[in-house]
mmCIF file of C-alpha atoms in Angstrom:
data_model
loop_
_atom_site.group_PDB
_atom_site.id
_atom_site.type_symbol
_atom_site.label_atom_id
_atom_site.label_comp_id
_atom_site.label_asym_id
_atom_site.label_seq_id
_atom_site.Cartn_x
_atom_site.Cartn_y
_atom_site.Cartn_z
ATOM 1 C CA UNK A 245 212.553 129.675 -71.312
ATOM 2 C CA UNK A 246 212.598 129.319 -75.102
ATOM 3 C CA UNK A 247 215.791 127.215 -74.947
ATOM 4 C CA UNK A 248 214.202 124.963 -72.336
ATOM 5 C CA UNK A 249 211.130 124.462 -74.524
ATOM 6 C CA UNK A 250 213.307 123.574 -77.517
ATOM 7 C CA UNK A 251 215.143 121.031 -75.362
ATOM 8 C CA UNK A 252 211.839 119.396 -74.398
ATOM 9 C CA UNK A 253 210.712 119.208 -78.026
ATOM 10 C CA UNK A 254 214.029 117.604 -78.990
ATOM 11 C CA UNK A 255 213.592 115.115 -76.141
ATOM 12 C CA UNK A 256 210.170 114.091 -77.474
ATOM 13 C CA UNK A 257 211.593 113.709 -80.996
ATOM 14 C CA UNK A 258 214.441 111.585 -79.633
ATOM 15 C CA UNK A 259 212.006 109.250 -77.861
ATOM 16 C CA UNK A 260 210.000 108.909 -81.076
ATOM 17 C CA UNK A 261 213.242 108.059 -82.849
ATOM 18 C CA UNK A 262 213.881 105.356 -80.243
ATOM 19 C CA UNK A 263 210.423 103.954 -80.954
ATOM 20 C CA UNK A 264 211.697 103.240 -84.484
ATOM 21 C CA UNK A 265 208.964 105.129 -86.340
ATOM 22 C CA UNK A 266 211.438 106.085 -89.088
ATOM 23 C CA UNK A 267 211.942 102.432 -89.937
ATOM 24 C CA UNK A 268 209.830 100.399 -92.306
ATOM 25 C CA UNK A 269 208.874 96.769 -91.683
ATOM 26 C CA UNK A 270 211.210 95.565 -94.430
ATOM 27 C CA UNK A 271 214.129 97.870 -93.587
ATOM 28 C CA UNK A 272 217.583 96.411 -93.243
ATOM 29 C CA UNK A 273 219.443 96.461 -89.939
ATOM 30 C CA UNK A 274 221.740 99.222 -91.093
ATOM 31 C CA UNK A 275 218.731 101.425 -91.807
ATOM 32 C CA UNK A 276 218.248 104.088 -94.399
ATOM 33 C CA UNK A 277 220.622 106.953 -95.087
ATOM 34 C CA UNK A 278 218.222 109.348 -93.357
ATOM 35 C CA UNK A 279 218.165 107.166 -90.253
ATOM 36 C CA UNK A 280 221.938 106.954 -90.149
ATOM 37 C CA UNK A 281 222.276 110.723 -90.581
ATOM 38 C CA UNK A 282 219.795 111.420 -87.752
ATOM 39 C CA UNK A 283 221.502 108.987 -85.401
ATOM 40 C CA UNK A 284 224.936 110.410 -86.219
ATOM 41 C CA UNK A 285 223.659 113.924 -85.517
ATOM 42 C CA UNK A 286 222.222 112.673 -82.214
ATOM 43 C CA UNK A 287 225.596 111.219 -81.222
ATOM 44 C CA UNK A 288 227.455 114.423 -82.070
ATOM 45 C CA UNK A 289 224.985 116.671 -80.227
ATOM 46 C CA UNK A 290 225.065 114.412 -77.165
ATOM 47 C CA UNK A 291 228.857 114.259 -76.976
ATOM 48 C CA UNK A 292 229.208 118.015 -77.513
ATOM 49 C CA UNK A 293 226.503 118.655 -74.915
ATOM 50 C CA UNK A 294 228.352 116.500 -72.391
ATOM 51 C CA UNK A 295 231.576 118.369 -73.121
ATOM 52 C CA UNK A 296 229.887 121.734 -72.600
ATOM 53 C CA UNK A 297 228.466 120.507 -69.268
ATOM 54 C CA UNK A 298 231.583 118.518 -68.375
ATOM 55 C CA UNK A 299 231.619 119.783 -64.782
ATOM 56 C CA UNK A 300 228.235 118.128 -64.247
ATOM 57 C CA UNK A 301 228.854 115.196 -66.583
ATOM 58 C CA UNK A 302 232.143 114.016 -65.098
ATOM 59 C CA UNK A 303 230.794 113.180 -61.595
ATOM 60 C CA UNK A 304 227.973 111.226 -63.229
ATOM 61 C CA UNK A 305 230.418 109.305 -65.423
ATOM 62 C CA UNK A 306 232.565 108.577 -62.380
ATOM 63 C CA UNK A 307 229.580 107.328 -60.361
ATOM 64 C CA UNK A 308 228.470 105.056 -63.217
ATOM 65 C CA UNK A 309 231.886 103.447 -63.708
ATOM 66 C CA UNK A 310 230.444 99.893 -64.153
ATOM 67 C CA UNK A 311 228.560 101.093 -67.260
ATOM 68 C CA UNK A 312 231.704 102.767 -68.597
ATOM 69 C CA UNK A 313 233.686 99.564 -68.007
ATOM 70 C CA UNK A 314 231.101 97.448 -69.839
ATOM 71 C CA UNK A 315 230.992 99.765 -72.853
ATOM 72 C CA UNK A 316 234.790 99.913 -72.876
ATOM 73 C CA UNK A 317 234.999 96.118 -72.984
ATOM 74 C CA UNK A 318 232.535 96.041 -75.874
ATOM 75 C CA UNK A 319 234.699 98.496 -77.829
ATOM 76 C CA UNK A 320 237.805 96.392 -77.124
ATOM 77 C CA UNK A 321 235.955 93.248 -78.329
ATOM 78 C CA UNK A 322 236.587 94.431 -81.885
ATOM 79 C CA UNK A 323 240.184 93.238 -81.376
ATOM 80 C CA UNK A 324 239.240 89.554 -81.185
ATOM 81 C CA UNK A 325 236.220 89.782 -83.479
ATOM 82 C CA UNK A 326 236.336 87.993 -86.831
ATOM 83 C CA UNK A 327 235.039 91.239 -88.356
ATOM 84 C CA UNK A 328 237.134 93.959 -86.701
ATOM 85 C CA UNK A 329 235.767 96.936 -88.641
ATOM 86 C CA UNK A 330 232.092 95.974 -88.198
ATOM 87 C CA UNK A 331 232.490 95.329 -84.470
ATOM 88 C CA UNK A 332 234.283 98.642 -83.986
ATOM 89 C CA UNK A 333 231.663 100.580 -85.982
ATOM 90 C CA UNK A 334 228.778 99.087 -84.022
ATOM 91 C CA UNK A 335 230.592 99.542 -80.706
ATOM 92 C CA UNK A 336 231.104 103.232 -81.503
ATOM 93 C CA UNK A 337 227.396 103.481 -82.304
ATOM 94 C CA UNK A 338 226.751 102.008 -78.858
ATOM 95 C CA UNK A 339 229.015 104.694 -77.378
ATOM 96 C CA UNK A 340 226.952 107.355 -79.174
ATOM 97 C CA UNK A 341 223.644 105.830 -78.052
ATOM 98 C CA UNK A 342 224.883 105.645 -74.460
ATOM 99 C CA UNK A 343 226.123 109.241 -74.665
ATOM 100 C CA UNK A 344 222.540 110.248 -75.489
ATOM 101 C CA UNK A 345 221.374 108.708 -72.203
ATOM 102 C CA UNK A 346 224.108 110.583 -70.314
ATOM 103 C CA UNK A 347 223.067 113.790 -72.070
ATOM 104 C CA UNK A 348 219.474 113.304 -70.866
ATOM 105 C CA UNK A 349 220.543 112.643 -67.275
ATOM 106 C CA UNK A 350 222.766 115.742 -67.249
ATOM 107 C CA UNK A 351 220.378 118.205 -68.913
ATOM 108 C CA UNK A 352 216.975 117.080 -67.559
ATOM 109 C CA UNK A 353 215.480 116.436 -64.170
ATOM 110 C CA UNK A 354 213.723 113.110 -63.743
ATOM 111 C CA UNK A 355 210.216 114.571 -63.842
ATOM 112 C CA UNK A 356 211.030 116.626 -66.960
ATOM 113 C CA UNK A 357 212.250 113.488 -68.698
ATOM 114 C CA UNK A 358 209.098 111.591 -67.719
ATOM 115 C CA UNK A 359 206.911 114.383 -69.087
ATOM 116 C CA UNK A 360 208.808 114.167 -72.382
ATOM 117 C CA UNK A 361 208.377 110.392 -72.494
ATOM 118 C CA UNK A 362 204.642 110.716 -71.817
ATOM 119 C CA UNK A 363 204.278 113.284 -74.607
ATOM 120 C CA UNK A 364 206.135 111.007 -77.038
ATOM 121 C CA UNK A 365 204.095 107.940 -76.000
ATOM 122 C CA UNK A 366 200.805 109.813 -76.446
ATOM 123 C CA UNK A 367 201.941 111.065 -79.855
ATOM 124 C CA UNK A 368 202.924 107.567 -80.932
ATOM 125 C CA UNK A 369 199.615 106.160 -79.638
ATOM 126 C CA UNK A 370 197.482 108.683 -81.541
ATOM 127 C CA UNK A 371 199.537 108.192 -84.711
ATOM 128 C CA UNK A 372 199.304 104.395 -84.362
ATOM 129 C CA UNK A 373 195.516 104.374 -83.962
ATOM 130 C CA UNK A 374 195.159 106.769 -86.906
ATOM 131 C CA UNK A 375 197.310 104.521 -89.084
ATOM 132 C CA UNK A 376 195.416 101.389 -88.015
ATOM 133 C CA UNK A 377 192.086 102.976 -88.954
ATOM 134 C CA UNK A 378 193.202 104.828 -92.108
ATOM 135 C CA UNK A 379 195.748 102.404 -93.606
ATOM 136 C CA UNK A 380 195.138 98.916 -92.184
ATOM 137 C CA UNK A 381 197.610 97.380 -94.636
ATOM 138 C CA UNK A 382 200.377 99.255 -92.802
ATOM 139 C CA UNK A 383 199.003 99.564 -89.287
ATOM 140 C CA UNK A 384 197.863 95.928 -88.982
ATOM 141 C CA UNK A 385 200.176 92.960 -89.548
ATOM 142 C CA UNK A 386 199.274 91.068 -92.710
ATOM 143 C CA UNK A 387 201.375 87.912 -93.059
ATOM 144 C CA UNK A 388 202.811 86.615 -89.818
ATOM 145 C CA UNK A 389 200.503 87.333 -86.872
ATOM 146 C CA UNK A 390 197.813 88.592 -89.267
ATOM 147 C CA UNK A 391 195.306 90.868 -87.558
ATOM 148 C CA UNK A 392 197.593 91.998 -84.749
ATOM 149 C CA UNK A 393 198.073 95.746 -84.496
ATOM 150 C CA UNK A 394 201.499 97.241 -85.041
ATOM 151 C CA UNK A 395 200.590 100.898 -85.656
ATOM 152 C CA UNK A 396 203.569 103.074 -86.568
ATOM 153 C CA UNK A 397 205.928 100.466 -85.093
ATOM 154 C CA UNK A 398 207.737 97.746 -87.048
ATOM 155 C CA UNK A 399 206.185 94.830 -85.123
ATOM 156 C CA UNK A 400 203.276 94.069 -82.802
ATOM 157 C CA UNK A 401 205.655 93.324 -79.922
ATOM 158 C CA UNK A 402 207.267 96.742 -80.315
ATOM 159 C CA UNK A 403 203.864 98.423 -80.102
ATOM 160 C CA UNK A 404 202.765 96.291 -77.162
ATOM 161 C CA UNK A 405 205.890 96.847 -75.081
ATOM 162 C CA UNK A 406 205.982 100.589 -75.759
ATOM 163 C CA UNK A 407 202.345 100.908 -74.681
ATOM 164 C CA UNK A 408 202.793 98.705 -71.584
ATOM 165 C CA UNK A 409 205.699 100.809 -70.363
ATOM 166 C CA UNK A 410 203.944 104.001 -71.418
ATOM 167 C CA UNK A 411 200.847 103.262 -69.326
ATOM 168 C CA UNK A 412 202.861 102.923 -66.127
ATOM 169 C CA UNK A 413 204.908 106.047 -66.899
ATOM 170 C CA UNK A 414 201.746 108.065 -67.598
ATOM 171 C CA UNK A 415 200.220 106.945 -64.288
ATOM 172 C CA UNK A 416 203.386 107.891 -62.397
ATOM 173 C CA UNK A 417 203.293 111.378 -63.938
ATOM 174 C CA UNK A 418 199.560 111.703 -63.270
ATOM 175 C CA UNK A 419 199.928 110.996 -59.557
ATOM 176 C CA UNK A 420 203.187 112.896 -59.079
ATOM 177 C CA UNK A 421 201.849 116.413 -58.571
ATOM 178 C CA UNK A 422 198.679 118.481 -58.379
ATOM 179 C CA UNK A 423 197.368 119.176 -61.854
ATOM 180 C CA UNK A 424 194.532 121.035 -63.462
ATOM 181 C CA UNK A 425 191.483 118.855 -64.008
ATOM 182 C CA UNK A 426 191.759 119.235 -67.782
ATOM 183 C CA UNK A 427 195.351 118.004 -67.807
ATOM 184 C CA UNK A 428 194.455 115.057 -65.595
ATOM 185 C CA UNK A 429 191.754 114.082 -68.076
ATOM 186 C CA UNK A 430 194.296 114.212 -70.904
ATOM 187 C CA UNK A 431 196.636 111.891 -69.001
ATOM 188 C CA UNK A 432 193.823 109.448 -68.211
ATOM 189 C CA UNK A 433 192.740 109.539 -71.863
ATOM 190 C CA UNK A 434 196.295 108.840 -73.009
ATOM 191 C CA UNK A 435 196.541 105.891 -70.611
ATOM 192 C CA UNK A 436 193.244 104.435 -71.852
ATOM 193 C CA UNK A 437 194.329 104.801 -75.492
ATOM 194 C CA UNK A 438 197.566 102.992 -74.686
ATOM 195 C CA UNK A 439 195.513 100.204 -73.048
ATOM 196 C CA UNK A 440 193.436 99.800 -76.225
ATOM 197 C CA UNK A 441 196.572 99.580 -78.362
ATOM 198 C CA UNK A 442 198.176 97.134 -75.932
ATOM 199 C CA UNK A 443 195.174 94.824 -76.240
ATOM 200 C CA UNK A 444 195.086 95.222 -80.022
ATOM 201 C CA UNK A 445 198.744 94.246 -80.352
ATOM 202 C CA UNK A 446 197.889 90.689 -79.268
ATOM 203 C CA UNK A 447 201.394 90.499 -77.793
ATOM 204 C CA UNK A 448 201.392 87.947 -74.974
ATOM 205 C CA UNK A 449 204.900 89.036 -73.990
ATOM 206 C CA UNK A 450 203.680 92.621 -73.577
ATOM 207 C CA UNK A 451 200.702 91.468 -71.519
ATOM 208 C CA UNK A 452 203.024 89.664 -69.108
ATOM 209 C CA UNK A 453 205.393 92.638 -68.925
ATOM 210 C CA UNK A 454 202.486 94.939 -68.096
ATOM 211 C CA UNK A 455 201.285 92.558 -65.366
ATOM 212 C CA UNK A 456 204.756 92.599 -63.786
ATOM 213 C CA UNK A 457 205.060 96.393 -64.018
ATOM 214 C CA UNK A 458 201.635 96.870 -62.465
ATOM 215 C CA UNK A 459 202.995 95.385 -59.218
ATOM 216 C CA UNK A 460 205.430 98.298 -58.845
ATOM 217 C CA UNK A 461 202.820 100.814 -57.551
ATOM 218 C CA UNK A 462 201.800 98.223 -54.940
ATOM 219 C CA UNK A 463 205.413 97.978 -53.797
ATOM 220 C CA UNK A 464 205.595 101.774 -53.597
ATOM 221 C CA UNK A 465 202.433 101.911 -51.487
ATOM 222 C CA UNK A 466 203.837 99.269 -49.147
ATOM 223 C CA UNK A 467 207.001 101.309 -48.629
ATOM 224 C CA UNK A 468 204.926 104.185 -47.218
ATOM 225 C CA UNK A 469 203.428 102.257 -44.304
ATOM 226 C CA UNK A 470 205.114 100.291 -41.529
ATOM 227 C CA UNK A 471 202.010 98.104 -41.220
ATOM 228 C CA UNK A 472 202.032 97.368 -44.955
ATOM 229 C CA UNK A 473 205.713 96.455 -44.843
ATOM 230 C CA UNK A 474 204.867 93.567 -42.534
ATOM 231 C CA UNK A 475 203.054 91.919 -45.443
ATOM 232 C CA UNK A 476 206.186 91.991 -47.618
ATOM 233 C CA UNK A 477 207.555 88.581 -46.436
ATOM 234 C CA UNK A 478 204.203 86.985 -47.216
ATOM 235 C CA UNK A 479 204.232 88.510 -50.681
ATOM 236 C CA UNK A 480 207.707 87.106 -51.274
ATOM 237 C CA UNK A 481 206.574 83.652 -50.166
ATOM 238 C CA UNK A 482 203.521 83.905 -52.429
ATOM 239 C CA UNK A 483 205.727 84.931 -55.360
ATOM 240 C CA UNK A 484 208.073 81.981 -54.808
ATOM 241 C CA UNK A 485 205.166 79.520 -54.586
ATOM 242 C CA UNK A 486 203.579 80.985 -57.745
ATOM 243 C CA UNK A 487 206.895 80.732 -59.618
ATOM 244 C CA UNK A 488 207.297 77.089 -58.547
ATOM 245 C CA UNK A 489 203.747 76.256 -59.649
ATOM 246 C CA UNK A 490 204.322 77.835 -63.057
ATOM 247 C CA UNK A 491 207.682 76.094 -63.420
ATOM 248 C CA UNK A 492 206.281 72.664 -62.566
ATOM 249 C CA UNK A 493 203.335 73.161 -64.932
ATOM 250 C CA UNK A 494 205.095 75.224 -67.587
ATOM 251 C CA UNK A 495 203.521 73.540 -70.598
ATOM 252 C CA UNK A 496 200.008 74.012 -69.226
ATOM 253 C CA UNK A 497 200.709 77.650 -68.368
ATOM 254 C CA UNK A 498 202.098 78.381 -71.831
ATOM 255 C CA UNK A 499 199.163 76.658 -73.532
ATOM 256 C CA UNK A 500 196.743 78.823 -71.553
ATOM 257 C CA UNK A 501 198.488 81.840 -73.062
ATOM 258 C CA UNK A 502 198.031 80.454 -76.554
ATOM 259 C CA UNK A 503 201.694 79.595 -77.066
ATOM 260 C CA UNK A 504 203.572 76.325 -77.529
ATOM 261 C CA UNK A 505 206.134 74.996 -75.064
ATOM 262 C CA UNK A 506 209.017 75.869 -77.408
ATOM 263 C CA UNK A 507 208.046 79.574 -77.206
ATOM 264 C CA UNK A 508 207.674 79.749 -81.000
ATOM 265 C CA UNK A 509 210.948 77.911 -81.586
ATOM 266 C CA UNK A 510 212.982 79.944 -79.097
ATOM 267 C CA UNK A 511 213.930 77.023 -76.850
ATOM 268 C CA UNK A 512 215.416 75.141 -79.811
ATOM 269 C CA UNK A 513 217.328 78.285 -80.749
ATOM 270 C CA UNK A 514 218.604 78.727 -77.189
ATOM 271 C CA UNK A 515 219.942 75.174 -77.116
ATOM 272 C CA UNK A 516 221.885 75.772 -80.308
ATOM 273 C CA UNK A 517 223.128 79.172 -79.135
ATOM 274 C CA UNK A 518 224.460 77.675 -75.894
ATOM 275 C CA UNK A 519 226.427 75.166 -77.946
ATOM 276 C CA UNK A 520 227.917 78.043 -79.931
ATOM 277 C CA UNK A 521 228.740 79.914 -76.703
ATOM 278 C CA UNK A 522 230.641 76.859 -75.505
ATOM 279 C CA UNK A 523 233.069 77.242 -78.407
ATOM 280 C CA UNK A 524 234.142 80.768 -77.286
ATOM 281 C CA UNK A 525 232.996 81.029 -73.682
ATOM 282 C CA UNK A 526 235.401 83.582 -72.220
ATOM 283 C CA UNK A 527 235.303 86.624 -74.547
ATOM 284 C CA UNK A 528 232.696 85.666 -77.147
ATOM 285 C CA UNK A 529 232.743 86.309 -80.882
ATOM 286 C CA UNK A 530 233.063 90.101 -80.797
ATOM 287 C CA UNK A 531 230.329 92.714 -80.602
ATOM 288 C CA UNK A 532 227.471 92.497 -83.101
ATOM 289 C CA UNK A 533 228.949 90.075 -85.650
ATOM 290 C CA UNK A 534 227.714 86.584 -84.764
ATOM 291 C CA UNK A 535 224.491 86.945 -86.787
ATOM 292 C CA UNK A 536 225.973 88.466 -89.933
ATOM 293 C CA UNK A 537 224.839 86.742 -93.172
ATOM 294 C CA UNK A 538 228.311 85.283 -93.610
ATOM 295 C CA UNK A 539 229.108 85.229 -89.889
ATOM 296 C CA UNK A 540 229.809 82.367 -87.533
ATOM 297 C CA UNK A 541 226.202 82.137 -86.395
ATOM 298 C CA UNK A 542 224.740 81.677 -89.853
ATOM 299 C CA UNK A 543 227.226 78.959 -90.737
ATOM 300 C CA UNK A 544 226.740 77.158 -87.436
ATOM 301 C CA UNK A 545 222.985 77.431 -86.897
ATOM 302 C CA UNK A 546 221.927 76.831 -90.505
ATOM 303 C CA UNK A 547 222.621 73.137 -89.984
ATOM 304 C CA UNK A 548 220.599 72.974 -86.757
ATOM 305 C CA UNK A 549 217.510 75.129 -87.404
ATOM 306 C CA UNK A 550 214.934 75.360 -90.165
ATOM 307 C CA UNK A 551 214.690 79.165 -89.814
ATOM 308 C CA UNK A 552 217.165 82.043 -89.817
ATOM 309 C CA UNK A 553 217.225 84.132 -86.608
ATOM 310 C CA UNK A 554 218.918 87.532 -86.422
ATOM 311 C CA UNK A 555 219.513 87.557 -82.662
ATOM 312 C CA UNK A 556 219.394 85.063 -79.778
ATOM 313 C CA UNK A 557 215.917 86.130 -78.570
ATOM 314 C CA UNK A 558 217.386 86.407 -75.076
ATOM 315 C CA UNK A 559 219.450 89.302 -73.801
ATOM 316 C CA UNK A 560 221.914 87.330 -71.679
ATOM 317 C CA UNK A 561 222.566 84.724 -74.390
ATOM 318 C CA UNK A 562 223.127 87.487 -76.934
ATOM 319 C CA UNK A 563 225.616 89.194 -74.632
ATOM 320 C CA UNK A 564 227.423 85.885 -74.092
ATOM 321 C CA UNK A 565 227.840 85.612 -77.866
ATOM 322 C CA UNK A 566 229.179 89.168 -78.051
ATOM 323 C CA UNK A 567 231.555 89.404 -75.082
ATOM 324 C CA UNK A 568 231.475 86.012 -73.348
ATOM 325 C CA UNK A 569 231.335 85.311 -69.636
ATOM 326 C CA UNK A 570 233.663 88.210 -68.845
ATOM 327 C CA UNK A 571 231.364 90.853 -70.344
ATOM 328 C CA UNK A 572 228.179 89.134 -69.174
ATOM 329 C CA UNK A 573 229.493 88.900 -65.615
ATOM 330 C CA UNK A 574 230.273 92.610 -65.728
ATOM 331 C CA UNK A 575 226.746 93.383 -66.944
ATOM 332 C CA UNK A 576 225.150 91.261 -64.214
ATOM 333 C CA UNK A 577 227.141 93.294 -61.689
ATOM 334 C CA UNK A 578 225.866 96.485 -63.372
ATOM 335 C CA UNK A 579 222.289 95.186 -63.171
ATOM 336 C CA UNK A 580 222.525 94.173 -59.512
ATOM 337 C CA UNK A 581 224.212 97.477 -58.646
ATOM 338 C CA UNK A 582 221.520 99.422 -60.505
ATOM 339 C CA UNK A 583 218.632 97.530 -58.891
ATOM 340 C CA UNK A 584 220.093 98.121 -55.438
ATOM 341 C CA UNK A 585 220.464 101.852 -56.112
ATOM 342 C CA UNK A 586 216.983 102.098 -57.627
ATOM 343 C CA UNK A 587 215.462 100.311 -54.631
ATOM 344 C CA UNK A 588 217.177 102.696 -52.197
ATOM 345 C CA UNK A 589 216.137 105.612 -54.395
ATOM 346 C CA UNK A 590 212.429 104.682 -54.139
ATOM 347 C CA UNK A 591 212.019 102.913 -50.801
ATOM 348 C CA UNK A 592 210.447 104.999 -48.071
ATOM 349 C CA UNK A 593 210.166 108.112 -50.246
ATOM 350 C CA UNK A 594 206.969 110.082 -50.844
ATOM 351 C CA UNK A 595 207.706 111.310 -54.363
ATOM 352 C CA UNK A 596 206.233 108.679 -56.692
ATOM 353 C CA UNK A 597 208.538 109.692 -59.556
ATOM 354 C CA UNK A 598 211.340 108.043 -57.584
ATOM 355 C CA UNK A 599 209.652 104.734 -58.374
ATOM 356 C CA UNK A 600 210.243 105.103 -62.127
ATOM 357 C CA UNK A 601 213.926 103.982 -62.276
ATOM 358 C CA UNK A 602 213.018 100.723 -60.523
ATOM 359 C CA UNK A 603 210.049 100.219 -62.868
ATOM 360 C CA UNK A 604 212.310 100.882 -65.856
ATOM 361 C CA UNK A 605 214.860 98.296 -64.742
ATOM 362 C CA UNK A 606 212.162 95.682 -64.124
ATOM 363 C CA UNK A 607 210.791 96.431 -67.599
ATOM 364 C CA UNK A 608 214.277 96.018 -69.064
ATOM 365 C CA UNK A 609 214.756 92.629 -67.377
ATOM 366 C CA UNK A 610 211.342 91.346 -68.472
ATOM 367 C CA UNK A 611 211.866 92.491 -72.054
ATOM 368 C CA UNK A 612 215.169 90.627 -72.343
ATOM 369 C CA UNK A 613 213.723 87.220 -71.554
ATOM 370 C CA UNK A 614 212.542 86.696 -75.144
ATOM 371 C CA UNK A 615 214.262 89.629 -76.892
ATOM 372 C CA UNK A 616 217.869 90.873 -76.968
ATOM 373 C CA UNK A 617 218.258 94.524 -75.924
ATOM 374 C CA UNK A 618 221.267 94.483 -73.600
ATOM 375 C CA UNK A 619 223.953 96.951 -74.745
ATOM 376 C CA UNK A 620 222.362 97.401 -78.180
ATOM 377 C CA UNK A 621 222.952 100.569 -80.168
ATOM 378 C CA UNK A 622 219.991 102.731 -81.252
ATOM 379 C CA UNK A 623 217.774 100.630 -78.993
ATOM 380 C CA UNK A 624 214.951 102.066 -76.883
ATOM 381 C CA UNK A 625 215.176 99.563 -74.025
ATOM 382 C CA UNK A 626 218.918 100.073 -73.564
ATOM 383 C CA UNK A 627 218.429 103.855 -73.342
ATOM 384 C CA UNK A 628 215.604 103.341 -70.817
ATOM 385 C CA UNK A 629 217.859 101.199 -68.641
ATOM 386 C CA UNK A 630 220.782 103.607 -68.891
ATOM 387 C CA UNK A 631 218.691 106.675 -68.080
ATOM 388 C CA UNK A 632 217.199 104.903 -65.053
ATOM 389 C CA UNK A 633 220.673 103.813 -63.887
ATOM 390 C CA UNK A 634 222.076 107.314 -64.317
ATOM 391 C CA UNK A 635 219.263 109.114 -62.504
ATOM 392 C CA UNK A 636 219.846 106.979 -59.401
ATOM 393 C CA UNK A 637 223.611 107.477 -59.753
ATOM 394 C CA UNK A 638 223.562 111.247 -59.486
ATOM 395 C CA UNK A 639 224.914 112.323 -56.074
ATOM 396 C CA UNK A 640 222.627 115.351 -55.676
ATOM 397 C CA UNK A 641 219.525 113.548 -56.913
ATOM 398 C CA UNK A 642 220.021 110.554 -54.666
ATOM 399 C CA UNK A 643 220.463 112.754 -51.594
ATOM 400 C CA UNK A 644 217.689 115.221 -52.340
ATOM 401 C CA UNK A 645 214.990 115.478 -49.675
ATOM 402 C CA UNK A 646 211.808 113.599 -50.412
ATOM 403 C CA UNK A 647 208.669 115.480 -51.430
ATOM 404 C CA UNK A 648 205.268 114.354 -50.318
ATOM 405 C CA UNK A 649 202.637 114.058 -52.996
ATOM 406 C CA UNK A 650 200.494 117.224 -53.044
ATOM 407 C CA UNK A 651 202.930 118.990 -50.649
ATOM 408 C CA UNK A 652 203.411 122.707 -51.265
ATOM 409 C CA UNK A 653 206.924 124.091 -51.534
ATOM 410 C CA UNK A 654 208.195 126.170 -48.625
ATOM 411 C CA UNK A 655 208.485 129.812 -49.596
ATOM 412 C CA UNK A 656 211.756 130.261 -47.717
ATOM 413 C CA UNK A 657 214.671 130.529 -50.189
ATOM 414 C CA UNK A 658 216.922 127.957 -48.483
ATOM 415 C CA UNK A 659 214.174 125.322 -48.271
ATOM 416 C CA UNK A 660 213.063 125.940 -51.869
ATOM 417 C CA UNK A 661 216.627 125.620 -53.149
ATOM 418 C CA UNK A 662 217.040 122.269 -51.393
ATOM 419 C CA UNK A 663 213.802 120.881 -52.805
ATOM 420 C CA UNK A 664 214.335 122.053 -56.342
ATOM 421 C CA UNK A 665 217.938 120.927 -56.540
#
């Protein structure tokens, strides 16, 4: 029992580390020595933990072979990179980060992981509000986006996205099982606090992500009723019509959100990035080196843009720069494979926690439209995607019998063993 409690505490600390609370707004990409030491320790513990539980880890690795293939290709990309040592170092950091996700999937059940994420999100929310009120010069952005809340995070978008995803995760945990009234109030309070911080972040991207994620519970409800499923085709038609209307009136839609049609210069950047991709389309420039100060990207884009980006502000474009069409095609297969598994994992089931992997993958897709988090080391969104992919890849988990919300466990040993597996 004590070991299990320690594991949960370490899980919460790991999630807080993923939130980036050890970083400062002006920190370099490499991070401080303390950050590097903590991440290295995390890699070592994860790899050793997987070795100790190798009988359980190996089937999971085998079932997630597309992820292994993608990470392997990224490691090999150091061969054709202009900066072999840097690409290899960052690829090995990606291996360590990914090993942490495998460690979580092997050592925790899905609901245990969600409880840890909720605890970390609530901790980050309380700390963020305290910092905003006590030290506004640190908790509120001062120069760019002045007045927007960032809390303990390094940017308003980081706060907004963490809170948007946290709200949905908290609600899933709240409705998963019977709970004492006091604990339910704590969960509702945590969700409301996250809502306040989401609004204070003034992050339009996070608002849109939250709106998309909020549709997931509706999809789950529809999967429980044959009558409700009949409305699914109409919802698909409505979604297509809405997408066409937004696409045909994109400028008007963006202006209503208080943004310009260039998405704060991103469209100009994307045009230039696609030109750079065309120079090395097959295998890319090697993992994590295009945006180095003396790298190919800086030399190429400095003549086209009046600002200096540090990533492509789009996950797919960034991956094309790193590993070309070969690696990006492999990732798109991974994504489609994961979405299909997550859909099967949730559809028709009565345990609402089974919805979380699908929500996590939708969140990952939405976040990579204007940011670049695909296959990034020490990155929260990549770990979220991997953990979701791995939980729906576990043979025993995927075949476990569904549990109705509020259903009591059978007292017979055989039935209990099947449910708790």
